[in-house]
Amino acid sequence: MRKTYKYRLAPNKTVENKLHWVLARCRELYNAGLSERKDAYRMVGKSITYYDQQNVLPEIKAKIREEYQDIAAHVLQDVLKRLDKAFQRFFDRCAKGQKPGYPRFQGRNRYNSFTYPDGAGWKLDQQTRPPDKKGMVRVNLKLTKIGTVKLHLHRDMIGKVKTLTIKREGEHWYACFSCEVDKPEALPSSYEDVGIDLGVTHFAALSNGEFLENPRHYRRAENKLKKLQESLSRKKRGSHRRAKAVKRVAKAHRKVRNQRADFAHKASRKLVNRYQVIVLEDLTMANLVKQPKPKQDEETGQYLPNGAAAKAGLNKSIADAGWSQFVGMCTYKAAWAGRTLVQVDPKYTSQICPNCGNVRKKTLEERWHSCTCGCELDRDTASAKVILGIGRKQLSVGTRPTRATA
Ligand SMILES: [Zn+2]
């Protein structure tokens, strides 16, 4: 199993400039590779493969772009691999009949990391520096042809490092070590199961009547962010003040992102520790998050309004809640802990009575489930109970310990 450890880097100015430089060269190579593939296909109908591109790298380095010799060879190969993966995903989507989305050219703000795909080109010096005042181990990370950069090992890395990715987030730099680790021992079995309804009023409703409240970080920070954005738009392009405003905006974004991830980590950890079976909605089936399909004018091929803007408000609050991040965290934490996670089709779950199975359509405003059978519940709690019921049905008998056999 893979586990990623992320550490903040503290590069000095020289090293930081070099990191920016390498990143910019990688982005150029990515875009050049993309344009080569695009042109070859358009002009001669030929598909260029990863190996075609990798094989000309030495020639490019020797004759055309000598500065590429200053970048670790495997890092450059990884850039082309990334491009190849983008194309593989594109072809997969085409094959599945989904909306394809051709691989995109990467702008300065989109392309923000480069990867050492193996142990070549970098080295960690564990013993070179004594722990600091807080007892944190300070380590030197040596990047060939870039320089040495300090990092705080705030938690130990376990397992064998397979890849190292250097990543830029705003003005911060991080080292992400992806490690191959043994699967840990499963948690002791629990006899509690839970169904979870993800919502907007509450972040989630549990089938036992509890709620996970939405931290609403984004909403609260949104006004601040908006003000910062406005302030940014008033600044003159290329000015010193504008550069500062850009940093402030990036910082506000980063804060929201970190808070959201923190919430998702804690909430998913609690659930996985407590429950043996966790049943969630399958978000890929939830049509709420889906974007309306692009509409094209048949004659001119131009894009027409498709109602995407109208849905943006709702989509935003969904993205806000960070559901997919949360589901992702539940999934991998459950796998590590030996828990069972089931995802079910969320269709009709808000309309079925968990007690008698009666189906009655509710409007979005109706917050209470009240059935002729006498079942009285919060609307979301009722959905969570239905979700749990469907999940239990989906699980075949005998896949988990029961009270009787344990
Ligand atoms: Zn009922």
mmCIF file of C-alpha atoms and ligand atoms in Angstrom:
data_model
loop_
_atom_site.group_PDB
_atom_site.id
_atom_site.type_symbol
_atom_site.label_atom_id
_atom_site.label_comp_id
_atom_site.label_asym_id
_atom_site.label_seq_id
_atom_site.Cartn_x
_atom_site.Cartn_y
_atom_site.Cartn_z
ATOM 1 C CA MET A 1 0.000 0.000 0.000
ATOM 2 C CA ARG A 2 1.072 3.549 -0.647
ATOM 3 C CA LYS A 3 1.160 6.324 1.872
ATOM 4 C CA THR A 4 2.225 9.904 1.210
ATOM 5 C CA TYR A 5 4.131 12.074 3.657
ATOM 6 C CA LYS A 6 4.114 15.782 3.001
ATOM 7 C CA TYR A 7 6.672 18.156 4.497
ATOM 8 C CA ARG A 8 7.026 21.877 4.138
ATOM 9 C CA LEU A 9 10.331 22.954 2.623
ATOM 10 C CA ALA A 10 12.344 25.981 3.636
ATOM 11 C CA PRO A 11 14.438 26.767 0.569
ATOM 12 C CA ASN A 12 16.786 29.748 0.521
ATOM 13 C CA LYS A 13 16.409 32.294 -2.252
ATOM 14 C CA THR A 14 18.906 30.642 -4.616
ATOM 15 C CA VAL A 15 17.325 27.223 -4.276
ATOM 16 C CA GLU A 16 13.837 28.646 -4.561
ATOM 17 C CA ASN A 17 14.709 30.390 -7.811
ATOM 18 C CA LYS A 18 16.100 27.122 -9.077
ATOM 19 C CA LEU A 19 12.912 25.286 -8.100
ATOM 20 C CA HIS A 20 10.853 27.836 -10.010
ATOM 21 C CA TRP A 21 13.183 27.440 -12.947
ATOM 22 C CA VAL A 22 12.900 23.637 -13.021
ATOM 23 C CA LEU A 23 9.138 23.858 -12.701
ATOM 24 C CA ALA A 24 8.951 26.289 -15.601
ATOM 25 C CA ARG A 25 11.111 24.015 -17.796
ATOM 26 C CA CYS A 26 8.928 21.012 -16.921
ATOM 27 C CA ARG A 27 5.831 22.948 -17.844
ATOM 28 C CA GLU A 28 7.391 23.950 -21.154
ATOM 29 C CA LEU A 29 8.249 20.354 -21.904
ATOM 30 C CA TYR A 30 4.734 19.253 -21.028
ATOM 31 C CA ASN A 31 3.192 21.840 -23.316
ATOM 32 C CA ALA A 32 5.671 21.104 -26.104
ATOM 33 C CA GLY A 33 4.904 17.402 -25.829
ATOM 34 C CA LEU A 34 1.205 18.103 -25.911
ATOM 35 C CA SER A 35 1.489 20.304 -28.947
ATOM 36 C CA GLU A 36 3.616 17.694 -30.719
ATOM 37 C CA ARG A 37 0.992 15.022 -30.129
ATOM 38 C CA LYS A 38 -1.753 17.365 -31.215
ATOM 39 C CA ASP A 39 -0.008 18.436 -34.429
ATOM 40 C CA ALA A 40 1.009 14.927 -35.400
ATOM 41 C CA TYR A 41 -2.530 13.762 -35.065
ATOM 42 C CA ARG A 42 -4.057 16.712 -36.852
ATOM 43 C CA MET A 43 -1.610 16.812 -39.751
ATOM 44 C CA VAL A 44 -0.851 13.168 -40.456
ATOM 45 C CA GLY A 45 -3.369 11.343 -38.259
ATOM 46 C CA LYS A 46 -0.539 9.725 -36.323
ATOM 47 C CA SER A 47 -0.598 8.985 -32.593
ATOM 48 C CA ILE A 48 2.647 9.689 -30.792
ATOM 49 C CA THR A 49 3.438 7.470 -27.811
ATOM 50 C CA TYR A 50 5.293 8.082 -24.595
ATOM 51 C CA TYR A 51 8.272 6.111 -25.915
ATOM 52 C CA ASP A 52 8.440 8.134 -29.115
ATOM 53 C CA GLN A 53 8.773 11.245 -27.003
ATOM 54 C CA GLN A 54 11.103 9.792 -24.409
ATOM 55 C CA ASN A 55 13.476 8.557 -27.113
ATOM 56 C CA VAL A 56 14.067 12.033 -28.503
ATOM 57 C CA LEU A 57 14.759 13.560 -25.081
ATOM 58 C CA PRO A 58 18.548 12.940 -25.245
ATOM 59 C CA GLU A 59 18.696 14.581 -28.657
ATOM 60 C CA ILE A 60 16.741 17.595 -27.437
ATOM 61 C CA LYS A 61 19.103 17.939 -24.495
ATOM 62 C CA ALA A 62 22.187 17.629 -26.673
ATOM 63 C CA LYS A 63 21.231 19.898 -29.544
ATOM 64 C CA ILE A 64 18.171 22.031 -29.043
ATOM 65 C CA ARG A 65 17.714 22.848 -25.399
ATOM 66 C CA GLU A 66 20.991 22.415 -23.558
ATOM 67 C CA GLU A 67 19.535 23.843 -20.346
ATOM 68 C CA TYR A 68 17.585 20.616 -19.921
ATOM 69 C CA GLN A 69 20.871 18.973 -19.031
ATOM 70 C CA ASP A 70 20.571 20.796 -15.726
ATOM 71 C CA ILE A 71 17.475 18.838 -14.789
ATOM 72 C CA ALA A 72 17.481 15.255 -13.519
ATOM 73 C CA ALA A 73 16.747 12.960 -16.470
ATOM 74 C CA HIS A 74 14.056 10.986 -14.676
ATOM 75 C CA VAL A 75 12.225 14.172 -13.750
ATOM 76 C CA LEU A 76 11.935 15.034 -17.433
ATOM 77 C CA GLN A 77 10.788 11.518 -18.286
ATOM 78 C CA ASP A 78 8.154 11.840 -15.611
ATOM 79 C CA VAL A 79 6.817 14.985 -17.272
ATOM 80 C CA LEU A 80 6.238 12.998 -20.467
ATOM 81 C CA LYS A 81 4.672 10.185 -18.447
ATOM 82 C CA ARG A 82 2.235 12.661 -16.922
ATOM 83 C CA LEU A 83 1.307 13.823 -20.366
ATOM 84 C CA ASP A 84 0.860 10.217 -21.425
ATOM 85 C CA LYS A 85 -1.423 9.569 -18.462
ATOM 86 C CA ALA A 86 -3.495 12.603 -19.350
ATOM 87 C CA PHE A 87 -3.967 11.105 -22.812
ATOM 88 C CA GLN A 88 -4.758 7.657 -21.417
ATOM 89 C CA ARG A 89 -7.492 9.187 -19.265
ATOM 90 C CA PHE A 90 -8.762 11.076 -22.281
ATOM 91 C CA PHE A 91 -8.944 7.881 -24.376
ATOM 92 C CA ASP A 92 -10.597 6.028 -21.491
ATOM 93 C CA ARG A 93 -13.255 8.677 -21.210
ATOM 94 C CA CYS A 94 -13.826 8.551 -24.962
ATOM 95 C CA ALA A 95 -14.147 4.777 -24.862
ATOM 96 C CA LYS A 96 -16.666 4.977 -22.049
ATOM 97 C CA GLY A 97 -18.664 7.532 -23.985
ATOM 98 C CA GLN A 98 -18.176 10.223 -21.340
ATOM 99 C CA LYS A 99 -17.557 13.860 -22.064
ATOM 100 C CA PRO A 100 -13.895 13.561 -23.102
ATOM 101 C CA GLY A 101 -12.133 16.870 -22.368
ATOM 102 C CA TYR A 102 -8.896 16.989 -24.383
ATOM 103 C CA PRO A 103 -5.644 17.300 -22.349
ATOM 104 C CA ARG A 104 -5.011 20.960 -21.659
ATOM 105 C CA PHE A 105 -2.054 23.249 -22.066
ATOM 106 C CA GLN A 106 -0.741 24.088 -18.628
ATOM 107 C CA GLY A 107 -0.553 27.685 -17.512
ATOM 108 C CA ARG A 108 1.918 28.993 -14.977
ATOM 109 C CA ASN A 109 -0.551 28.622 -12.140
ATOM 110 C CA ARG A 110 -1.810 25.192 -13.047
ATOM 111 C CA TYR A 111 1.437 23.303 -13.387
ATOM 112 C CA ASN A 112 2.789 23.221 -9.857
ATOM 113 C CA SER A 113 4.875 20.135 -9.238
ATOM 114 C CA PHE A 114 7.601 17.890 -10.586
ATOM 115 C CA THR A 115 8.377 14.319 -9.625
ATOM 116 C CA TYR A 116 11.407 12.144 -9.054
ATOM 117 C CA PRO A 117 9.914 8.766 -10.018
ATOM 118 C CA ASP A 118 12.591 6.785 -8.145
ATOM 119 C CA GLY A 119 15.553 7.222 -5.858
ATOM 120 C CA ALA A 120 17.714 9.008 -8.448
ATOM 121 C CA GLY A 121 18.504 12.704 -8.223
ATOM 122 C CA TRP A 122 17.770 13.331 -4.555
ATOM 123 C CA LYS A 123 18.973 12.277 -1.119
ATOM 124 C CA LEU A 124 17.857 12.717 2.490
ATOM 125 C CA ASP A 125 20.509 13.398 5.094
ATOM 126 C CA GLN A 126 18.937 12.340 8.349
ATOM 127 C CA GLN A 127 21.836 12.834 10.729
ATOM 128 C CA THR A 128 23.332 16.094 9.631
ATOM 129 C CA ARG A 129 21.404 18.439 11.898
ATOM 130 C CA PRO A 130 20.531 18.191 15.592
ATOM 131 C CA PRO A 131 16.846 18.482 16.609
ATOM 132 C CA ASP A 132 15.652 22.062 17.043
ATOM 133 C CA LYS A 133 14.272 23.627 20.241
ATOM 134 C CA LYS A 134 10.915 21.913 19.845
ATOM 135 C CA GLY A 135 12.658 18.579 19.344
ATOM 136 C CA MET A 136 11.819 18.418 15.679
ATOM 137 C CA VAL A 137 14.272 16.565 13.521
ATOM 138 C CA ARG A 138 15.751 18.822 10.897
ATOM 139 C CA VAL A 139 16.806 17.103 7.745
ATOM 140 C CA ASN A 140 18.632 18.149 4.625
ATOM 141 C CA LEU A 141 17.082 17.218 1.348
ATOM 142 C CA LYS A 142 19.687 17.245 -1.405
ATOM 143 C CA LEU A 143 18.351 17.743 -4.894
ATOM 144 C CA THR A 144 20.939 17.151 -7.581
ATOM 145 C CA LYS A 145 21.666 20.258 -9.674
ATOM 146 C CA ILE A 146 19.227 22.273 -7.558
ATOM 147 C CA GLY A 147 20.763 22.416 -4.126
ATOM 148 C CA THR A 148 20.160 21.522 -0.508
ATOM 149 C CA VAL A 149 16.950 22.433 1.222
ATOM 150 C CA LYS A 150 15.957 22.127 4.864
ATOM 151 C CA LEU A 151 12.844 20.342 5.949
ATOM 152 C CA HIS A 152 11.232 19.640 9.307
ATOM 153 C CA LEU A 153 10.447 15.980 9.770
ATOM 154 C CA HIS A 154 7.353 16.626 11.885
ATOM 155 C CA ARG A 155 6.353 12.987 11.596
ATOM 156 C CA ASP A 156 8.409 9.927 10.816
ATOM 157 C CA MET A 157 8.223 8.349 7.435
ATOM 158 C CA ILE A 158 7.373 4.674 7.506
ATOM 159 C CA GLY A 159 8.130 2.333 4.632
ATOM 160 C CA LYS A 160 10.263 2.585 1.548
ATOM 161 C CA VAL A 161 10.180 5.820 -0.441
ATOM 162 C CA LYS A 162 9.111 5.158 -4.029
ATOM 163 C CA THR A 163 8.695 8.645 -5.467
ATOM 164 C CA LEU A 164 9.365 12.215 -4.431
ATOM 165 C CA THR A 165 7.248 15.089 -5.684
ATOM 166 C CA ILE A 166 8.260 18.704 -5.186
ATOM 167 C CA LYS A 167 5.156 20.817 -5.092
ATOM 168 C CA ARG A 168 4.399 24.509 -5.040
ATOM 169 C CA GLU A 169 1.286 25.781 -3.275
ATOM 170 C CA GLY A 170 1.077 29.546 -3.413
ATOM 171 C CA GLU A 171 4.423 30.757 -2.175
ATOM 172 C CA HIS A 172 5.103 27.580 -0.200
ATOM 173 C CA TRP A 173 7.052 24.548 -1.314
ATOM 174 C CA TYR A 174 6.497 20.991 -0.167
ATOM 175 C CA ALA A 175 8.170 17.640 -0.528
ATOM 176 C CA CYS A 176 5.745 14.732 -0.885
ATOM 177 C CA PHE A 177 7.283 11.301 -0.340
ATOM 178 C CA SER A 178 5.161 8.421 -1.556
ATOM 179 C CA CYS A 179 6.097 5.335 0.478
ATOM 180 C CA GLU A 180 5.361 1.661 0.043
ATOM 181 C CA VAL A 181 4.145 0.423 3.420
ATOM 182 C CA ASP A 182 2.841 -2.826 4.834
ATOM 183 C CA LYS A 183 -0.841 -2.934 5.550
ATOM 184 C CA PRO A 184 -1.365 -2.225 9.243
ATOM 185 C CA GLU A 185 -3.290 -4.586 11.468
ATOM 186 C CA ALA A 186 -7.028 -4.155 11.211
ATOM 187 C CA LEU A 187 -8.866 -2.489 14.064
ATOM 188 C CA PRO A 188 -10.776 -4.832 16.381
ATOM 189 C CA SER A 189 -14.222 -5.573 14.950
ATOM 190 C CA SER A 190 -17.074 -3.295 15.817
ATOM 191 C CA TYR A 191 -20.724 -4.337 15.885
ATOM 192 C CA GLU A 192 -22.086 -0.981 14.892
ATOM 193 C CA ASP A 193 -22.960 -0.066 11.321
ATOM 194 C CA VAL A 194 -23.819 3.339 9.978
ATOM 195 C CA GLY A 195 -25.527 4.886 6.975
ATOM 196 C CA ILE A 196 -24.518 8.398 6.035
ATOM 197 C CA ASP A 197 -26.521 11.003 4.161
ATOM 198 C CA LEU A 198 -24.361 13.849 2.885
ATOM 199 C CA GLY A 199 -26.195 17.122 2.829
ATOM 200 C CA VAL A 200 -26.108 20.861 2.704
ATOM 201 C CA THR A 201 -27.966 21.731 5.932
ATOM 202 C CA HIS A 202 -25.709 19.368 7.880
ATOM 203 C CA PHE A 203 -22.437 18.104 6.460
ATOM 204 C CA ALA A 204 -23.740 14.616 7.124
ATOM 205 C CA ALA A 205 -26.634 12.900 8.903
ATOM 206 C CA LEU A 206 -25.981 9.503 10.469
ATOM 207 C CA SER A 207 -28.533 6.720 10.618
ATOM 208 C CA ASN A 208 -28.422 6.737 14.434
ATOM 209 C CA GLY A 209 -29.766 10.294 14.530
ATOM 210 C CA GLU A 210 -26.413 12.061 15.016
ATOM 211 C CA PHE A 211 -25.189 14.844 12.758
ATOM 212 C CA LEU A 212 -21.796 15.970 11.545
ATOM 213 C CA GLU A 213 -22.047 19.711 11.330
ATOM 214 C CA ASN A 214 -20.663 21.531 8.350
ATOM 215 C CA PRO A 215 -17.777 23.740 9.405
ATOM 216 C CA ARG A 216 -18.632 26.216 6.675
ATOM 217 C CA HIS A 217 -15.066 27.448 6.490
ATOM 218 C CA TYR A 218 -15.450 28.496 2.946
ATOM 219 C CA ARG A 219 -18.588 30.559 3.525
ATOM 220 C CA ARG A 220 -17.036 32.441 6.396
ATOM 221 C CA ALA A 221 -13.766 32.924 4.591
ATOM 222 C CA GLU A 222 -15.589 33.687 1.366
ATOM 223 C CA ASN A 223 -16.292 37.307 2.205
ATOM 224 C CA LYS A 224 -12.714 37.810 3.136
ATOM 225 C CA LEU A 225 -11.584 36.112 -0.026
ATOM 226 C CA LYS A 226 -13.999 38.180 -2.091
ATOM 227 C CA LYS A 227 -12.687 41.389 -0.610
ATOM 228 C CA LEU A 228 -9.128 40.289 -1.283
ATOM 229 C CA GLN A 229 -10.089 39.404 -4.854
ATOM 230 C CA GLU A 230 -11.643 42.823 -5.382
ATOM 231 C CA SER A 231 -8.652 44.512 -3.925
ATOM 232 C CA LEU A 232 -6.481 42.455 -6.258
ATOM 233 C CA SER A 233 -8.465 43.490 -9.326
ATOM 234 C CA ARG A 234 -7.921 47.166 -8.508
ATOM 235 C CA LYS A 235 -4.150 46.786 -8.493
ATOM 236 C CA LYS A 236 -2.188 47.693 -11.568
ATOM 237 C CA ARG A 237 -0.750 44.793 -13.549
ATOM 238 C CA GLY A 238 2.900 44.160 -12.856
ATOM 239 C CA SER A 239 2.909 46.373 -9.779
ATOM 240 C CA HIS A 240 4.482 45.474 -6.495
ATOM 241 C CA ARG A 241 1.151 45.942 -4.715
ATOM 242 C CA ARG A 242 -0.523 43.538 -7.086
ATOM 243 C CA ALA A 243 2.085 40.876 -6.426
ATOM 244 C CA LYS A 244 1.389 41.276 -2.717
ATOM 245 C CA ALA A 245 -2.369 41.028 -3.238
ATOM 246 C CA VAL A 246 -1.906 37.825 -5.261
ATOM 247 C CA LYS A 247 -0.085 36.328 -2.307
ATOM 248 C CA ARG A 248 -2.841 37.322 0.099
ATOM 249 C CA VAL A 249 -5.481 35.687 -2.091
ATOM 250 C CA ALA A 250 -3.436 32.508 -2.394
ATOM 251 C CA LYS A 251 -3.006 32.453 1.368
ATOM 252 C CA ALA A 252 -6.746 32.777 1.981
ATOM 253 C CA HIS A 253 -7.396 29.917 -0.438
ATOM 254 C CA ARG A 254 -4.762 27.781 1.206
ATOM 255 C CA LYS A 255 -6.287 28.329 4.604
ATOM 256 C CA VAL A 256 -9.710 27.210 3.444
ATOM 257 C CA ARG A 257 -8.198 24.151 1.795
ATOM 258 C CA ASN A 258 -6.268 23.161 4.897
ATOM 259 C CA GLN A 259 -9.230 23.617 7.220
ATOM 260 C CA ARG A 260 -11.441 21.555 4.965
ATOM 261 C CA ALA A 261 -8.922 18.727 4.751
ATOM 262 C CA ASP A 262 -8.455 18.845 8.499
ATOM 263 C CA PHE A 263 -12.186 18.517 9.089
ATOM 264 C CA ALA A 264 -12.485 15.643 6.610
ATOM 265 C CA HIS A 265 -9.552 13.818 8.253
ATOM 266 C CA LYS A 266 -10.995 14.069 11.740
ATOM 267 C CA ALA A 267 -14.562 13.213 10.782
ATOM 268 C CA SER A 268 -13.567 10.194 8.684
ATOM 269 C CA ARG A 269 -11.212 8.945 11.404
ATOM 270 C CA LYS A 270 -14.002 8.992 14.013
ATOM 271 C CA LEU A 271 -16.384 7.104 11.741
ATOM 272 C CA VAL A 272 -13.849 4.452 10.790
ATOM 273 C CA ASN A 273 -12.840 3.893 14.412
ATOM 274 C CA ARG A 274 -16.409 3.402 15.523
ATOM 275 C CA TYR A 275 -18.245 1.536 12.765
ATOM 276 C CA GLN A 276 -17.656 -1.804 11.063
ATOM 277 C CA VAL A 277 -19.759 -1.104 8.000
ATOM 278 C CA ILE A 278 -20.052 2.381 6.583
ATOM 279 C CA VAL A 279 -22.609 3.004 3.864
ATOM 280 C CA LEU A 280 -22.319 6.167 1.804
ATOM 281 C CA GLU A 281 -23.965 7.580 -1.247
ATOM 282 C CA ASP A 282 -22.113 7.019 -4.488
ATOM 283 C CA LEU A 283 -21.333 10.594 -5.452
ATOM 284 C CA THR A 284 -20.683 9.705 -9.077
ATOM 285 C CA MET A 285 -24.334 8.751 -9.274
ATOM 286 C CA ALA A 286 -25.606 11.830 -7.470
ATOM 287 C CA ASN A 287 -26.848 14.082 -10.245
ATOM 288 C CA LEU A 288 -26.555 17.165 -8.025
ATOM 289 C CA VAL A 289 -22.856 17.519 -8.650
ATOM 290 C CA LYS A 290 -23.013 16.765 -12.331
ATOM 291 C CA GLN A 291 -22.481 19.656 -14.650
ATOM 292 C CA PRO A 292 -24.978 20.151 -17.425
ATOM 293 C CA LYS A 293 -23.706 18.856 -20.765
ATOM 294 C CA PRO A 294 -22.283 21.486 -23.121
ATOM 295 C CA LYS A 295 -24.711 22.339 -25.901
ATOM 296 C CA GLN A 296 -23.423 23.003 -29.387
ATOM 297 C CA ASP A 297 -25.142 24.777 -32.198
ATOM 298 C CA GLU A 298 -25.476 22.148 -34.935
ATOM 299 C CA GLU A 299 -24.680 24.500 -37.791
ATOM 300 C CA THR A 300 -21.986 26.757 -36.447
ATOM 301 C CA GLY A 301 -20.533 24.459 -33.784
ATOM 302 C CA GLN A 302 -20.637 27.315 -31.310
ATOM 303 C CA TYR A 303 -21.417 26.672 -27.679
ATOM 304 C CA LEU A 304 -24.835 27.713 -26.430
ATOM 305 C CA PRO A 305 -25.980 28.496 -22.894
ATOM 306 C CA ASN A 306 -26.645 25.231 -21.070
ATOM 307 C CA GLY A 307 -27.798 26.375 -17.658
ATOM 308 C CA ALA A 308 -24.420 25.730 -16.065
ATOM 309 C CA ALA A 309 -24.400 29.142 -14.421
ATOM 310 C CA ALA A 310 -27.775 28.523 -12.787
ATOM 311 C CA LYS A 311 -26.460 25.360 -11.202
ATOM 312 C CA ALA A 312 -23.213 26.951 -10.135
ATOM 313 C CA GLY A 313 -24.574 28.180 -6.806
ATOM 314 C CA LEU A 314 -25.691 24.761 -5.720
ATOM 315 C CA ASN A 315 -22.588 23.114 -7.125
ATOM 316 C CA LYS A 316 -20.520 25.559 -5.171
ATOM 317 C CA SER A 317 -22.052 24.668 -1.855
ATOM 318 C CA ILE A 318 -21.542 21.027 -2.693
ATOM 319 C CA ALA A 319 -17.921 21.559 -3.554
ATOM 320 C CA ASP A 320 -17.743 23.656 -0.404
ATOM 321 C CA ALA A 321 -18.707 20.783 1.811
ATOM 322 C CA GLY A 322 -15.834 18.822 0.344
ATOM 323 C CA TRP A 323 -17.855 15.643 0.053
ATOM 324 C CA SER A 324 -15.683 13.837 -2.416
ATOM 325 C CA GLN A 325 -12.594 14.538 -0.336
ATOM 326 C CA PHE A 326 -14.423 13.186 2.691
ATOM 327 C CA VAL A 327 -15.592 10.061 0.872
ATOM 328 C CA GLY A 328 -12.061 9.491 -0.406
ATOM 329 C CA MET A 329 -10.661 9.697 3.097
ATOM 330 C CA CYS A 330 -13.332 7.369 4.487
ATOM 331 C CA THR A 331 -12.536 4.905 1.708
ATOM 332 C CA TYR A 332 -8.823 4.627 2.287
ATOM 333 C CA LYS A 333 -9.058 4.784 6.068
ATOM 334 C CA ALA A 334 -11.666 2.017 6.014
ATOM 335 C CA ALA A 335 -9.428 -0.098 3.797
ATOM 336 C CA TRP A 336 -6.508 0.363 6.171
ATOM 337 C CA ALA A 337 -8.567 -0.486 9.225
ATOM 338 C CA GLY A 338 -10.240 -3.536 7.724
ATOM 339 C CA ARG A 339 -13.655 -1.886 7.694
ATOM 340 C CA THR A 340 -16.271 -2.345 5.020
ATOM 341 C CA LEU A 341 -17.320 0.647 3.008
ATOM 342 C CA VAL A 342 -20.293 0.422 0.701
ATOM 343 C CA GLN A 343 -21.433 3.044 -1.769
ATOM 344 C CA VAL A 344 -25.028 2.969 -2.894
ATOM 345 C CA ASP A 345 -27.121 4.719 -5.517
ATOM 346 C CA PRO A 346 -28.585 7.762 -3.745
ATOM 347 C CA LYS A 347 -31.646 7.858 -6.008
ATOM 348 C CA TYR A 348 -34.966 8.000 -4.085
ATOM 349 C CA THR A 349 -33.248 7.637 -0.704
ATOM 350 C CA SER A 350 -34.921 10.818 0.503
ATOM 351 C CA GLN A 351 -38.364 9.584 -0.516
ATOM 352 C CA ILE A 352 -38.518 6.115 1.001
ATOM 353 C CA CYS A 353 -39.759 5.581 4.560
ATOM 354 C CA PRO A 354 -37.092 3.654 6.526
ATOM 355 C CA ASN A 355 -39.798 2.058 8.658
ATOM 356 C CA CYS A 356 -42.390 0.782 6.185
ATOM 357 C CA GLY A 357 -40.805 1.322 2.778
ATOM 358 C CA ASN A 358 -43.545 3.602 1.574
ATOM 359 C CA VAL A 359 -42.453 6.025 -1.161
ATOM 360 C CA ARG A 360 -43.542 9.635 -1.049
ATOM 361 C CA LYS A 361 -41.878 12.507 -2.852
ATOM 362 C CA LYS A 362 -40.676 15.357 -0.660
ATOM 363 C CA THR A 363 -39.929 18.881 -1.792
ATOM 364 C CA LEU A 364 -36.484 20.312 -1.038
ATOM 365 C CA GLU A 365 -38.018 22.554 1.642
ATOM 366 C CA GLU A 366 -39.573 19.672 3.555
ATOM 367 C CA ARG A 367 -37.160 19.029 6.410
ATOM 368 C CA TRP A 368 -39.194 16.449 8.313
ATOM 369 C CA HIS A 369 -40.101 12.877 7.456
ATOM 370 C CA SER A 370 -43.581 12.044 8.608
ATOM 371 C CA CYS A 371 -45.167 8.806 7.415
ATOM 372 C CA THR A 372 -48.632 7.300 7.774
ATOM 373 C CA CYS A 373 -47.007 4.336 9.537
ATOM 374 C CA GLY A 374 -46.186 6.645 12.441
ATOM 375 C CA CYS A 375 -42.507 7.103 11.555
ATOM 376 C CA GLU A 376 -41.372 10.624 12.525
ATOM 377 C CA LEU A 377 -37.784 11.575 11.738
ATOM 378 C CA ASP A 378 -35.526 14.360 10.534
ATOM 379 C CA ARG A 379 -35.518 14.160 6.764
ATOM 380 C CA ASP A 380 -31.765 13.526 6.524
ATOM 381 C CA THR A 381 -31.756 10.979 9.334
ATOM 382 C CA ALA A 382 -34.496 9.098 7.490
ATOM 383 C CA SER A 383 -32.378 9.118 4.304
ATOM 384 C CA ALA A 384 -29.350 7.874 6.230
ATOM 385 C CA LYS A 385 -31.411 4.970 7.572
ATOM 386 C CA VAL A 386 -32.576 4.108 4.066
ATOM 387 C CA ILE A 387 -28.974 4.285 2.818
ATOM 388 C CA LEU A 388 -27.874 1.902 5.564
ATOM 389 C CA GLY A 389 -30.695 -0.471 4.625
ATOM 390 C CA ILE A 390 -29.681 -0.517 0.963
ATOM 391 C CA GLY A 391 -26.025 -0.994 1.916
ATOM 392 C CA ARG A 392 -26.845 -3.976 4.125
ATOM 393 C CA LYS A 393 -28.814 -5.544 1.314
ATOM 394 C CA GLN A 394 -25.891 -5.079 -1.063
ATOM 395 C CA LEU A 395 -23.482 -6.822 1.259
ATOM 396 C CA SER A 396 -23.605 -10.552 0.779
ATOM 397 C CA VAL A 397 -24.088 -12.611 3.925
ATOM 398 C CA GLY A 398 -20.948 -13.758 5.659
ATOM 399 C CA THR A 399 -18.547 -11.055 4.476
ATOM 400 C CA ARG A 400 -18.253 -9.646 7.989
ATOM 401 C CA PRO A 401 -18.214 -11.030 11.515
ATOM 402 C CA THR A 402 -21.556 -11.001 13.242
ATOM 403 C CA ARG A 403 -22.256 -10.937 16.935
ATOM 404 C CA ALA A 404 -23.245 -14.616 16.909
ATOM 405 C CA THR A 405 -19.991 -15.950 15.431
ATOM 406 C CA ALA A 406 -17.466 -13.641 17.043
HETATM 407 ZN ZN ZN B 1 -43.602 4.614 6.959
#
